[in-house]
PDB file of C-alpha atoms and ligand atoms in Angstrom:
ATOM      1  CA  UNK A   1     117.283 129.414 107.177  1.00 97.00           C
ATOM      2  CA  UNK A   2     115.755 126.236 109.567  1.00 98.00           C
ATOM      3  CA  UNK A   3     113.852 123.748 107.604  1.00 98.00           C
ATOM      4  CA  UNK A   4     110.890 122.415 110.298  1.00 98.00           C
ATOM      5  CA  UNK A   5     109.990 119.198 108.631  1.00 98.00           C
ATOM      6  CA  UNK A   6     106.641 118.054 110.056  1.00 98.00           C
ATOM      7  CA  UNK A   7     106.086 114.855 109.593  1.00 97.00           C
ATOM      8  CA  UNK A   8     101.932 114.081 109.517  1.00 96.00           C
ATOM      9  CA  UNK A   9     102.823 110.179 110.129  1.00 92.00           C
ATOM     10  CA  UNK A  10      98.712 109.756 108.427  1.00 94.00           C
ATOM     11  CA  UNK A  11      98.081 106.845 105.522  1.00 94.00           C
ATOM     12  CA  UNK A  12     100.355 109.086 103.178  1.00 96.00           C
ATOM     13  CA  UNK A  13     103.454 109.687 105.316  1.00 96.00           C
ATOM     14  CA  UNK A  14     103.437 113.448 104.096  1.00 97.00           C
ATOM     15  CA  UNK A  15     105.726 115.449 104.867  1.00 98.00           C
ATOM     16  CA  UNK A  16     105.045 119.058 105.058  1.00 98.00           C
ATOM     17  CA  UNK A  17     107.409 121.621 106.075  1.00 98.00           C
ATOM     18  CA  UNK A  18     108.337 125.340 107.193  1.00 98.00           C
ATOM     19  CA  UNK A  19     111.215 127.001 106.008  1.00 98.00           C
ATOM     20  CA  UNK A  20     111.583 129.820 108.532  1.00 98.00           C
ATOM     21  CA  UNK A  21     114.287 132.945 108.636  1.00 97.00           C
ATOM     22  CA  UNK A  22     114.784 133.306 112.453  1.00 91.00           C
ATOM     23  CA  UNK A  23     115.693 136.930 111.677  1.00 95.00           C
ATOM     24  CA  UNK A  24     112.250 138.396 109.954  1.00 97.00           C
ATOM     25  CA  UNK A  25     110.269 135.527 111.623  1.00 97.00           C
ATOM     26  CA  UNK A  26     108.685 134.636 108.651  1.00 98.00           C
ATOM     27  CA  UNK A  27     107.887 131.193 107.138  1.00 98.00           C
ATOM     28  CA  UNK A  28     106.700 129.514 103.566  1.00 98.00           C
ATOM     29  CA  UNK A  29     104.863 126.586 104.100  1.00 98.00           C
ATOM     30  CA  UNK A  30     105.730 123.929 101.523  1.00 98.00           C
ATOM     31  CA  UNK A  31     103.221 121.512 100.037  1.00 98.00           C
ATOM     32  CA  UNK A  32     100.877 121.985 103.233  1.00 98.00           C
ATOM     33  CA  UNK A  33      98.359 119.044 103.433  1.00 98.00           C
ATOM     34  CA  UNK A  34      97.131 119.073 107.708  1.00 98.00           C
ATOM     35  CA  UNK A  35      96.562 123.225 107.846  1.00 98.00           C
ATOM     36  CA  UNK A  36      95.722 122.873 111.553  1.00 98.00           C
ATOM     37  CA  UNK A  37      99.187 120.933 112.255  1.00 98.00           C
ATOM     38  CA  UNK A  38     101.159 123.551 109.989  1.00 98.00           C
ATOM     39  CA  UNK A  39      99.478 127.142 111.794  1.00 98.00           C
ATOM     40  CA  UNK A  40     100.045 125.253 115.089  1.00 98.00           C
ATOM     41  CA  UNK A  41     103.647 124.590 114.488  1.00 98.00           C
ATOM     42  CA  UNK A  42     104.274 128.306 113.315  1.00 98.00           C
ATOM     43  CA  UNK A  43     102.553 129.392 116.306  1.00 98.00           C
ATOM     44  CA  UNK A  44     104.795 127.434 117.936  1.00 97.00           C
ATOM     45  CA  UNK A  45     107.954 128.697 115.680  1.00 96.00           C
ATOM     46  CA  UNK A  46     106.730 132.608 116.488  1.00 97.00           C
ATOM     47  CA  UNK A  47     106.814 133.066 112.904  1.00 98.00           C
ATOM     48  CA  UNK A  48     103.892 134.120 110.041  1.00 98.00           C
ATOM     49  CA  UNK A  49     103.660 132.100 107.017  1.00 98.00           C
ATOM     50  CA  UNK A  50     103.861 134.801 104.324  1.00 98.00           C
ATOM     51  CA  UNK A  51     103.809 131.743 101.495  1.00 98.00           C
ATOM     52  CA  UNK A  52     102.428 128.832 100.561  1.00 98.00           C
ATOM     53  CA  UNK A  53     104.448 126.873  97.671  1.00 98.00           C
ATOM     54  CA  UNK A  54     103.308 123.761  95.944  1.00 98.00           C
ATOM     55  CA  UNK A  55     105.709 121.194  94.091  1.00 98.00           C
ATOM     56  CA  UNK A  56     103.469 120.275  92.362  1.00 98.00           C
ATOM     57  CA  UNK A  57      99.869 119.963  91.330  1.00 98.00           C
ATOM     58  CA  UNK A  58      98.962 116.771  92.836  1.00 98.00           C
ATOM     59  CA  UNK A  59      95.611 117.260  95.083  1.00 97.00           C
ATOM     60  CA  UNK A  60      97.573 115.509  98.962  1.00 97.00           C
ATOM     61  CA  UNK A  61     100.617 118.510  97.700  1.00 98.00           C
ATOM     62  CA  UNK A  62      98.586 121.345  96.383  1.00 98.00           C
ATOM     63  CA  UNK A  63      94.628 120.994  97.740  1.00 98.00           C
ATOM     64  CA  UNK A  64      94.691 122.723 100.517  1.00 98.00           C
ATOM     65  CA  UNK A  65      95.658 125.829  99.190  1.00 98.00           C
ATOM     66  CA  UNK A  66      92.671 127.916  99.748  1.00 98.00           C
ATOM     67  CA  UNK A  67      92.279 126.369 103.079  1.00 98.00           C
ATOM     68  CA  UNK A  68      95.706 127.860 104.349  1.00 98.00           C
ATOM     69  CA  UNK A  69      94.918 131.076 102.791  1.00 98.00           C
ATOM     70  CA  UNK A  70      92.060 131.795 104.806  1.00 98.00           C
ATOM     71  CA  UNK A  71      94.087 130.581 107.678  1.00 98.00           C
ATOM     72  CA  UNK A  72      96.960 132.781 107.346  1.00 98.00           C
ATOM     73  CA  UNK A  73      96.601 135.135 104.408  1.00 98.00           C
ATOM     74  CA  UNK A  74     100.037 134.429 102.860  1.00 98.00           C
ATOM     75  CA  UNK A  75     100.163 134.074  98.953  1.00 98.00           C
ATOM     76  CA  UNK A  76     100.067 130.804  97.184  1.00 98.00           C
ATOM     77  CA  UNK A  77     102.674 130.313  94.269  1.00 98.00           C
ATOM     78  CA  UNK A  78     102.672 127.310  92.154  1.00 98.00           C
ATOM     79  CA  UNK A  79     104.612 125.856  89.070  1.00 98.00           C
ATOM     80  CA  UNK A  80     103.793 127.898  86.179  1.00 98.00           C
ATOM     81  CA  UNK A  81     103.288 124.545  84.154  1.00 97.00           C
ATOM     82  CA  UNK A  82     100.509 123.285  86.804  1.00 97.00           C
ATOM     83  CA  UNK A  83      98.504 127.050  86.259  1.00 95.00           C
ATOM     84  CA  UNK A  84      95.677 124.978  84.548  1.00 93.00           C
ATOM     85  CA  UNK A  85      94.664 122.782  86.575  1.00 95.00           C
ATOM     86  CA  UNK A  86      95.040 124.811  90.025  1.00 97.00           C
ATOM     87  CA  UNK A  87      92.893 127.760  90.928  1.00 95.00           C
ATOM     88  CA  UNK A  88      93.615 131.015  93.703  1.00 96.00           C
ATOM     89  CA  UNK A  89      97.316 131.092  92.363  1.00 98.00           C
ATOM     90  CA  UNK A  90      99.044 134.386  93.623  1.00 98.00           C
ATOM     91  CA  UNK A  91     102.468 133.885  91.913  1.00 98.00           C
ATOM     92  CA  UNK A  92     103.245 131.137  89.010  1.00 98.00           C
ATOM     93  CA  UNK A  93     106.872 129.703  89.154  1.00 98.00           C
ATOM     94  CA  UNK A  94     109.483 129.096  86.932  1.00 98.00           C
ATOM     95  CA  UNK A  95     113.118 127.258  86.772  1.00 98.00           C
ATOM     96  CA  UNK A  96     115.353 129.990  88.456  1.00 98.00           C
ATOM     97  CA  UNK A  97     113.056 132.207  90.473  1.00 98.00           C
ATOM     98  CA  UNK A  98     113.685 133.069  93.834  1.00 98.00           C
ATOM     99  CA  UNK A  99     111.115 132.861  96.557  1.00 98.00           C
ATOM    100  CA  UNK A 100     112.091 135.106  99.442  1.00 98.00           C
ATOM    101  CA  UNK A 101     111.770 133.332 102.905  1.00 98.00           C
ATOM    102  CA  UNK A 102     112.055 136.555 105.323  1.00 97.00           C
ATOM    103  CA  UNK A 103     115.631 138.075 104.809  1.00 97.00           C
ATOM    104  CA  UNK A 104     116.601 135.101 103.133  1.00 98.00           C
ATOM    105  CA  UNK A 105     115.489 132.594 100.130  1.00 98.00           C
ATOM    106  CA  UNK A 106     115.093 129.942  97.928  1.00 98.00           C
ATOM    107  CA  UNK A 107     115.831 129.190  94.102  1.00 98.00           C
ATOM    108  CA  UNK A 108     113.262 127.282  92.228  1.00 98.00           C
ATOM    109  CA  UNK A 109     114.397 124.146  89.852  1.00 98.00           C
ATOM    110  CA  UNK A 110     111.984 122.545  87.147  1.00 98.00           C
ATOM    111  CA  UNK A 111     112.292 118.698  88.030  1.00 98.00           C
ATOM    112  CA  UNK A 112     110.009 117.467  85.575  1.00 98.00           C
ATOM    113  CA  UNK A 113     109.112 113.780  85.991  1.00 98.00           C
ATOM    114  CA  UNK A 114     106.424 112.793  88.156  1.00 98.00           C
ATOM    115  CA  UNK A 115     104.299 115.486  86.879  1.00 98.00           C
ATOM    116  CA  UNK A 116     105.530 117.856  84.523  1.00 98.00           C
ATOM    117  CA  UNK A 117     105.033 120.672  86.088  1.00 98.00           C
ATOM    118  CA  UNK A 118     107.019 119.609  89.383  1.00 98.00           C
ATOM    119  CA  UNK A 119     109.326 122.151  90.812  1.00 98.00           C
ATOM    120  CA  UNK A 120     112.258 121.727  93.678  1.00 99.00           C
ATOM    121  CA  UNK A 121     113.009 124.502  96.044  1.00 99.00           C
ATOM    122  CA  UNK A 122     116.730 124.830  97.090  1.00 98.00           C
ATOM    123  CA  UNK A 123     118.782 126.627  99.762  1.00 98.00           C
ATOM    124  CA  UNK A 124     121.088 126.783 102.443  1.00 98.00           C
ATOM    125  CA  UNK A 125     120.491 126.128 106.490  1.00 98.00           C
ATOM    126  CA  UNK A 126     121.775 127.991 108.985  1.00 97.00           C
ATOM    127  CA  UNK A 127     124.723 125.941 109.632  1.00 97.00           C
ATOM    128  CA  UNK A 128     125.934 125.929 105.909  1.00 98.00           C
ATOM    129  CA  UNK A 129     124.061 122.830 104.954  1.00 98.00           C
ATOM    130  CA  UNK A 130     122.588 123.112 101.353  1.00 98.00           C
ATOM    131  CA  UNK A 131     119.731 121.560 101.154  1.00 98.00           C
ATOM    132  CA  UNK A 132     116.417 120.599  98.519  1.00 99.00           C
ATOM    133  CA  UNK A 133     112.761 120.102  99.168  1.00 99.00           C
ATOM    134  CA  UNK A 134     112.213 117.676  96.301  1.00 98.00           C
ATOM    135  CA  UNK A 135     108.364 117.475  96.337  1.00 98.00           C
ATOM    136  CA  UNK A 136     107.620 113.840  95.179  1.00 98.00           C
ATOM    137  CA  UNK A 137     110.580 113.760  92.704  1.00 98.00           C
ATOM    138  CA  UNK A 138     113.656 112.530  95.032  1.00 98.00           C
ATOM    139  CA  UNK A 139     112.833 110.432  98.149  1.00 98.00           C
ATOM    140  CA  UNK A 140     114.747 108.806 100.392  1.00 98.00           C
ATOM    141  CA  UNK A 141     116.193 105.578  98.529  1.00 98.00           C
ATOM    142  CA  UNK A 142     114.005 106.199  95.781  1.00 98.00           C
ATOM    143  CA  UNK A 143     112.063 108.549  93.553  1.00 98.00           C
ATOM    144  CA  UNK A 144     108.548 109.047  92.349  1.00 98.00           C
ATOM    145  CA  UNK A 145     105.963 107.308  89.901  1.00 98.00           C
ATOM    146  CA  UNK A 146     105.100 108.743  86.966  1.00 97.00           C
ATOM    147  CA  UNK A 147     101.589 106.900  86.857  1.00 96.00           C
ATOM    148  CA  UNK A 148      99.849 110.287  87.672  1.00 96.00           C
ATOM    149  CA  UNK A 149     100.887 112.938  84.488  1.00 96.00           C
ATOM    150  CA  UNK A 150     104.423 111.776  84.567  1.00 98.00           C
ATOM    151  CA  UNK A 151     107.150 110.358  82.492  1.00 98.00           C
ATOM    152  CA  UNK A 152     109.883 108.030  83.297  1.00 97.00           C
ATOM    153  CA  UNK A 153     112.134 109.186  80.370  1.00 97.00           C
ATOM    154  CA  UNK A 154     112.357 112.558  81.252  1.00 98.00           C
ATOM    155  CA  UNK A 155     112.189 111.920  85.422  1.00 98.00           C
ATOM    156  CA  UNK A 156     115.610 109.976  84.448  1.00 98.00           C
ATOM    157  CA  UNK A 157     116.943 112.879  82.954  1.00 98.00           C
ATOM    158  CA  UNK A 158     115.571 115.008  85.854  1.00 98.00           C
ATOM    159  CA  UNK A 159     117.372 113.017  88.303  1.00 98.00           C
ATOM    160  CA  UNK A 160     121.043 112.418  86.496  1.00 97.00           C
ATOM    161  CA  UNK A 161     121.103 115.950  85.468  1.00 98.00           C
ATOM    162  CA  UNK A 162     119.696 117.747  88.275  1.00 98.00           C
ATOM    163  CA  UNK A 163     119.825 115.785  91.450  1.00 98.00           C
ATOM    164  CA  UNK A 164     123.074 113.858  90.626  1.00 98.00           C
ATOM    165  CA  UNK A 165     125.585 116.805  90.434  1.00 98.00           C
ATOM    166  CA  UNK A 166     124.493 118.139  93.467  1.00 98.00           C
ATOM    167  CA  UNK A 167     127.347 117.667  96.279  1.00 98.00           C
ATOM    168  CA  UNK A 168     127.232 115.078  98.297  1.00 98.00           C
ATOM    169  CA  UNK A 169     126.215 117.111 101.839  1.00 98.00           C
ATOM    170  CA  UNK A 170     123.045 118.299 100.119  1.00 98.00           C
ATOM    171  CA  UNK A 171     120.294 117.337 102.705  1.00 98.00           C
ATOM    172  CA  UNK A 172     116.989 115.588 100.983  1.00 98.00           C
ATOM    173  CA  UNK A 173     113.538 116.953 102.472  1.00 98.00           C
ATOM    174  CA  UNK A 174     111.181 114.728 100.508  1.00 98.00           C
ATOM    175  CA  UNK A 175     107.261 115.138 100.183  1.00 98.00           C
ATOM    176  CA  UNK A 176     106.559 111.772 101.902  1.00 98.00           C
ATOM    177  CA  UNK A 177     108.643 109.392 104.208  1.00 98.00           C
ATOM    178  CA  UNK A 178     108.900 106.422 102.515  1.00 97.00           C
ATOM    179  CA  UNK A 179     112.636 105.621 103.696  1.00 98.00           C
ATOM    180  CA  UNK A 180     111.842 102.253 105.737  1.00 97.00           C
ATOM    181  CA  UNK A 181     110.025 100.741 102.723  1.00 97.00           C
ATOM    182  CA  UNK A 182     112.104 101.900  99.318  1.00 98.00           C
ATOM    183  CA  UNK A 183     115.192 100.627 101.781  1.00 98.00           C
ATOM    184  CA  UNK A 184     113.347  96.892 101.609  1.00 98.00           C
ATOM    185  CA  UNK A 185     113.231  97.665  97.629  1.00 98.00           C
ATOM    186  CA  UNK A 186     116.685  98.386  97.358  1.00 98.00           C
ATOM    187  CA  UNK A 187     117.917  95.444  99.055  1.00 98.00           C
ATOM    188  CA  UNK A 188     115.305  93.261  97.058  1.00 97.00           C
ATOM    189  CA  UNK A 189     117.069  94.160  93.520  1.00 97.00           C
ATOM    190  CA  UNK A 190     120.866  94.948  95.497  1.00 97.00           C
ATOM    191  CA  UNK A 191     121.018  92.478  98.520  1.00 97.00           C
ATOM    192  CA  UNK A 192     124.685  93.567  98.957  1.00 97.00           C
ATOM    193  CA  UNK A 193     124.199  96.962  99.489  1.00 98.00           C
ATOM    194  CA  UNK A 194     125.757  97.691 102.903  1.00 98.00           C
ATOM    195  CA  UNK A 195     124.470 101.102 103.160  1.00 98.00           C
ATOM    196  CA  UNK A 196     121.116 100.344 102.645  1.00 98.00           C
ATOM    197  CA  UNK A 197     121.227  97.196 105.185  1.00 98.00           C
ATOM    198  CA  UNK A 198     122.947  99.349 107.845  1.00 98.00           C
ATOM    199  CA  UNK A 199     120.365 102.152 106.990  1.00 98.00           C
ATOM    200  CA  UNK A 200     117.448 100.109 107.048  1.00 98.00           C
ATOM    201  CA  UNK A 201     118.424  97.754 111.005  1.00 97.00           C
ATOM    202  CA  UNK A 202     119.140 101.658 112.285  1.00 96.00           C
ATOM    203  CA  UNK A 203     115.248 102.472 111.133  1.00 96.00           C
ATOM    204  CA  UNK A 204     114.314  99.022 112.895  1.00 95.00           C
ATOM    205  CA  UNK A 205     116.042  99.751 116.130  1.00 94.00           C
ATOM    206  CA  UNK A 206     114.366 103.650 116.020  1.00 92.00           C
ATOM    207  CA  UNK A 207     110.795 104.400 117.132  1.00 88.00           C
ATOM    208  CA  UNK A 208     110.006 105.806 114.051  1.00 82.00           C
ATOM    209  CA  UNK A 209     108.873 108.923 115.101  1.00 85.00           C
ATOM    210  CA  UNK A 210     111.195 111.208 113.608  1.00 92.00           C
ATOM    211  CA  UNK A 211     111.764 110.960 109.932  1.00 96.00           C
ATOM    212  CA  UNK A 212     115.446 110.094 108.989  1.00 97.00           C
ATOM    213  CA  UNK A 213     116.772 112.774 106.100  1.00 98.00           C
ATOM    214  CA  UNK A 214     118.986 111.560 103.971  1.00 98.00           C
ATOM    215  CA  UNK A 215     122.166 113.587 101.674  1.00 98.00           C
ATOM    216  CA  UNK A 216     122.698 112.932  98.004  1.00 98.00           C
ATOM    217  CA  UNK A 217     125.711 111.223  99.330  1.00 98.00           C
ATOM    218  CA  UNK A 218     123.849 108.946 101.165  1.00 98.00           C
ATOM    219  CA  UNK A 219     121.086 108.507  98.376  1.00 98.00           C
ATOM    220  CA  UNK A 220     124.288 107.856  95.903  1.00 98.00           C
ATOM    221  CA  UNK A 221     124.734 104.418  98.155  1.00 98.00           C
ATOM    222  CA  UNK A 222     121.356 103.427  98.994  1.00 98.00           C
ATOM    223  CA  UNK A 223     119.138 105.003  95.888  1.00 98.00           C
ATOM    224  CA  UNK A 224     118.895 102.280  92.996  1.00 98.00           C
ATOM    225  CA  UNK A 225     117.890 105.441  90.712  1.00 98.00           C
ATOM    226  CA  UNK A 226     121.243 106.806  91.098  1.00 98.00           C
ATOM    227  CA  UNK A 227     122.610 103.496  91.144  1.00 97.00           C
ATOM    228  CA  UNK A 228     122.615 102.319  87.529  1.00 93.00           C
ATOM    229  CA  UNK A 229     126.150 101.937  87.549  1.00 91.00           C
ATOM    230  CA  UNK A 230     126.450  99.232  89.857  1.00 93.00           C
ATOM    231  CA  UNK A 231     127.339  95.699  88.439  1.00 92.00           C
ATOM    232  CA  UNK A 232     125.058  93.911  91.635  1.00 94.00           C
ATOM    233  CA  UNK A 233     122.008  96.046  90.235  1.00 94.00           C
ATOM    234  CA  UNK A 234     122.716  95.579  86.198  1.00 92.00           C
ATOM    235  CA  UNK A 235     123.138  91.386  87.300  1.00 92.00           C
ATOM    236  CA  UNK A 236     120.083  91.293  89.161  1.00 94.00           C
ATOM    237  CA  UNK A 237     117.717  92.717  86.924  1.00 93.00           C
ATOM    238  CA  UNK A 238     118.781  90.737  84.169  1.00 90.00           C
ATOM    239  CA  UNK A 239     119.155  93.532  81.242  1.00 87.00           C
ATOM    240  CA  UNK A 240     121.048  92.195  77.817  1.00 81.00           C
ATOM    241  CA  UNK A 241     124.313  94.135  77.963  1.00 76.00           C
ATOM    242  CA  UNK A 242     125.415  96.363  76.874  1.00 71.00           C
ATOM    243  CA  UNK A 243     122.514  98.632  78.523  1.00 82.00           C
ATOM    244  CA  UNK A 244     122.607 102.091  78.848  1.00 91.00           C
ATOM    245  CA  UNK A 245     122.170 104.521  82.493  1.00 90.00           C
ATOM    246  CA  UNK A 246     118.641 105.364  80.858  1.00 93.00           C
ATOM    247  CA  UNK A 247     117.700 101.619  80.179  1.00 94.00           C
ATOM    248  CA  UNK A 248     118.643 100.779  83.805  1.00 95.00           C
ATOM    249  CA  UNK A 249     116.678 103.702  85.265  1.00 96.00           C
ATOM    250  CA  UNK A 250     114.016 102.372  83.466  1.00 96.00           C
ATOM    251  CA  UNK A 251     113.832  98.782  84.547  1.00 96.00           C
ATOM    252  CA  UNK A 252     114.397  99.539  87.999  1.00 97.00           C
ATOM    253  CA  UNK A 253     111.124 101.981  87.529  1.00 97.00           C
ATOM    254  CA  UNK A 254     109.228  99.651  86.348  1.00 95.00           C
ATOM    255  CA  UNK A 255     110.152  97.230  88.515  1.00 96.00           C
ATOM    256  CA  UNK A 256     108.786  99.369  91.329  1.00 97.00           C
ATOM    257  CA  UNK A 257     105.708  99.739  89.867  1.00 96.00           C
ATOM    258  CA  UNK A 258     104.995  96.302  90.211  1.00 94.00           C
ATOM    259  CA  UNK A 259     106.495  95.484  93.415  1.00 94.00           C
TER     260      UNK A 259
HETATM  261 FE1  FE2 B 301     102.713 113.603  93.713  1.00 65.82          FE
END
């Protein structure tokens, strides 16, 4: 499978993407926000979008559903958990389903957190790579809010028990590029963080114009949410010890609400 992230570079940084089987030709669209961008990049694949799949419910991920069905025809699925509150759903999705993507596919994972309904969509690339479309749960160097329908307590356990085992060459294809500025956060609360410095001078020096994706082993390094661990992080924040993984997921949260 190739993952064609399209990056829409507009006031969201959205991210939308095609995963396409180069065999059958055929493509899901994933969270598709600019229709005319996504149909004009198939076009430009040679490949027909047989699916449209929404991470979640949110209205920049999941509102232009009906919009790329008249486009391209291709059914929309959705997590089963958001049914309520979207309409024109073709398929509802659950933890462990498989979406086919031509000849190929992907398996579904309930990531509950930012909403919870959210869903990840996980597979392999052509070259072996495993990879996860993480909707607005996992982004580079960070992860998402839970001021919208989420919660933070069970987004921590989303992350440590889902995203966390994964292995370490698992390539991150977030809902929105905020790399550059979660990067600035990370070094705000971890100023020692190589990783993240080193990360963040190589996005100075770039043009910007292609989205940098991350692994889990990089977001291990440079991801403060999967960083609770580190003595640099548990100092700065000033938590009374002794503090648990949970209690420093949920500082650092909080902390990014406000900053
Ligand atoms: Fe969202």
């Amino acid at each position: 499978m190739r993952v064609v992230p399209i990056p829409l570079r507009n006031a969201f940084d959205h991210i939308n993407y095609l995963l396409v089987c180069s065999v059958k030709r055929e493509a899901v669209a994933v969270d598709p926000y600019d229709v005319p961008r996504i149909v004009a990049e198939a076009e430009a694949q040679g490949v027909t979008i047989t699916s449209i799949v929404n991470t979640h419910e949110h209205w920049d991920h999941a509102g232009k559903n009906a919009e790329m069905k008249a486009r391209t025809g291709a059914a929309v699925m959705a997590p089963r958990a958001a049914a309520g509150t979207l309409e024109g759903l073709d398929r509802l999705l659950v933890d462990g389903d498989t979406i086919s993507v031509g000849a190929e596919s992907v398996t579904v994972r309930a990531v509950p957190g930012h909403t919870m309904a959210s869903i990840a969509l996980f597979g392999v690339e052509d070259d072996g790579t495993p990879f996860v479309v993480s909707g607005d749960t996992l982004f580079g160097a960070g992860v998402g809010n839970c001021g919208y329908g989420g919660h933070a307590p069970t987004l921590q356990e989303t992350i440590s028990g889902v995203f966390a085992p994964l292995a370490d060459e698992t390539r991150v294809y977030p809902g929105h590029d905020y790399l550059k500025r979660n990067l600035a956060f990370t070094l705000s609360i971890e100023p020692g963080n190589a990783a993240a410095r080193a990360l963040a001078s190589l996005l100075e020096s770039s043009d910007g114009s292609a989205p940098h994706f991350t692994t889990i082993g990089e977001e291990r390094a440079i991801n403060l949410f999967l960083r609770s661990g580190s003595p640099e992080v548990r100092a700065n924040l000033e938590l009374p010890a002794p503090t648990r993984d949970t209690d420093v997921f949920l500082a650092i949260r909080s902390r990014r609400d406000h900053w």
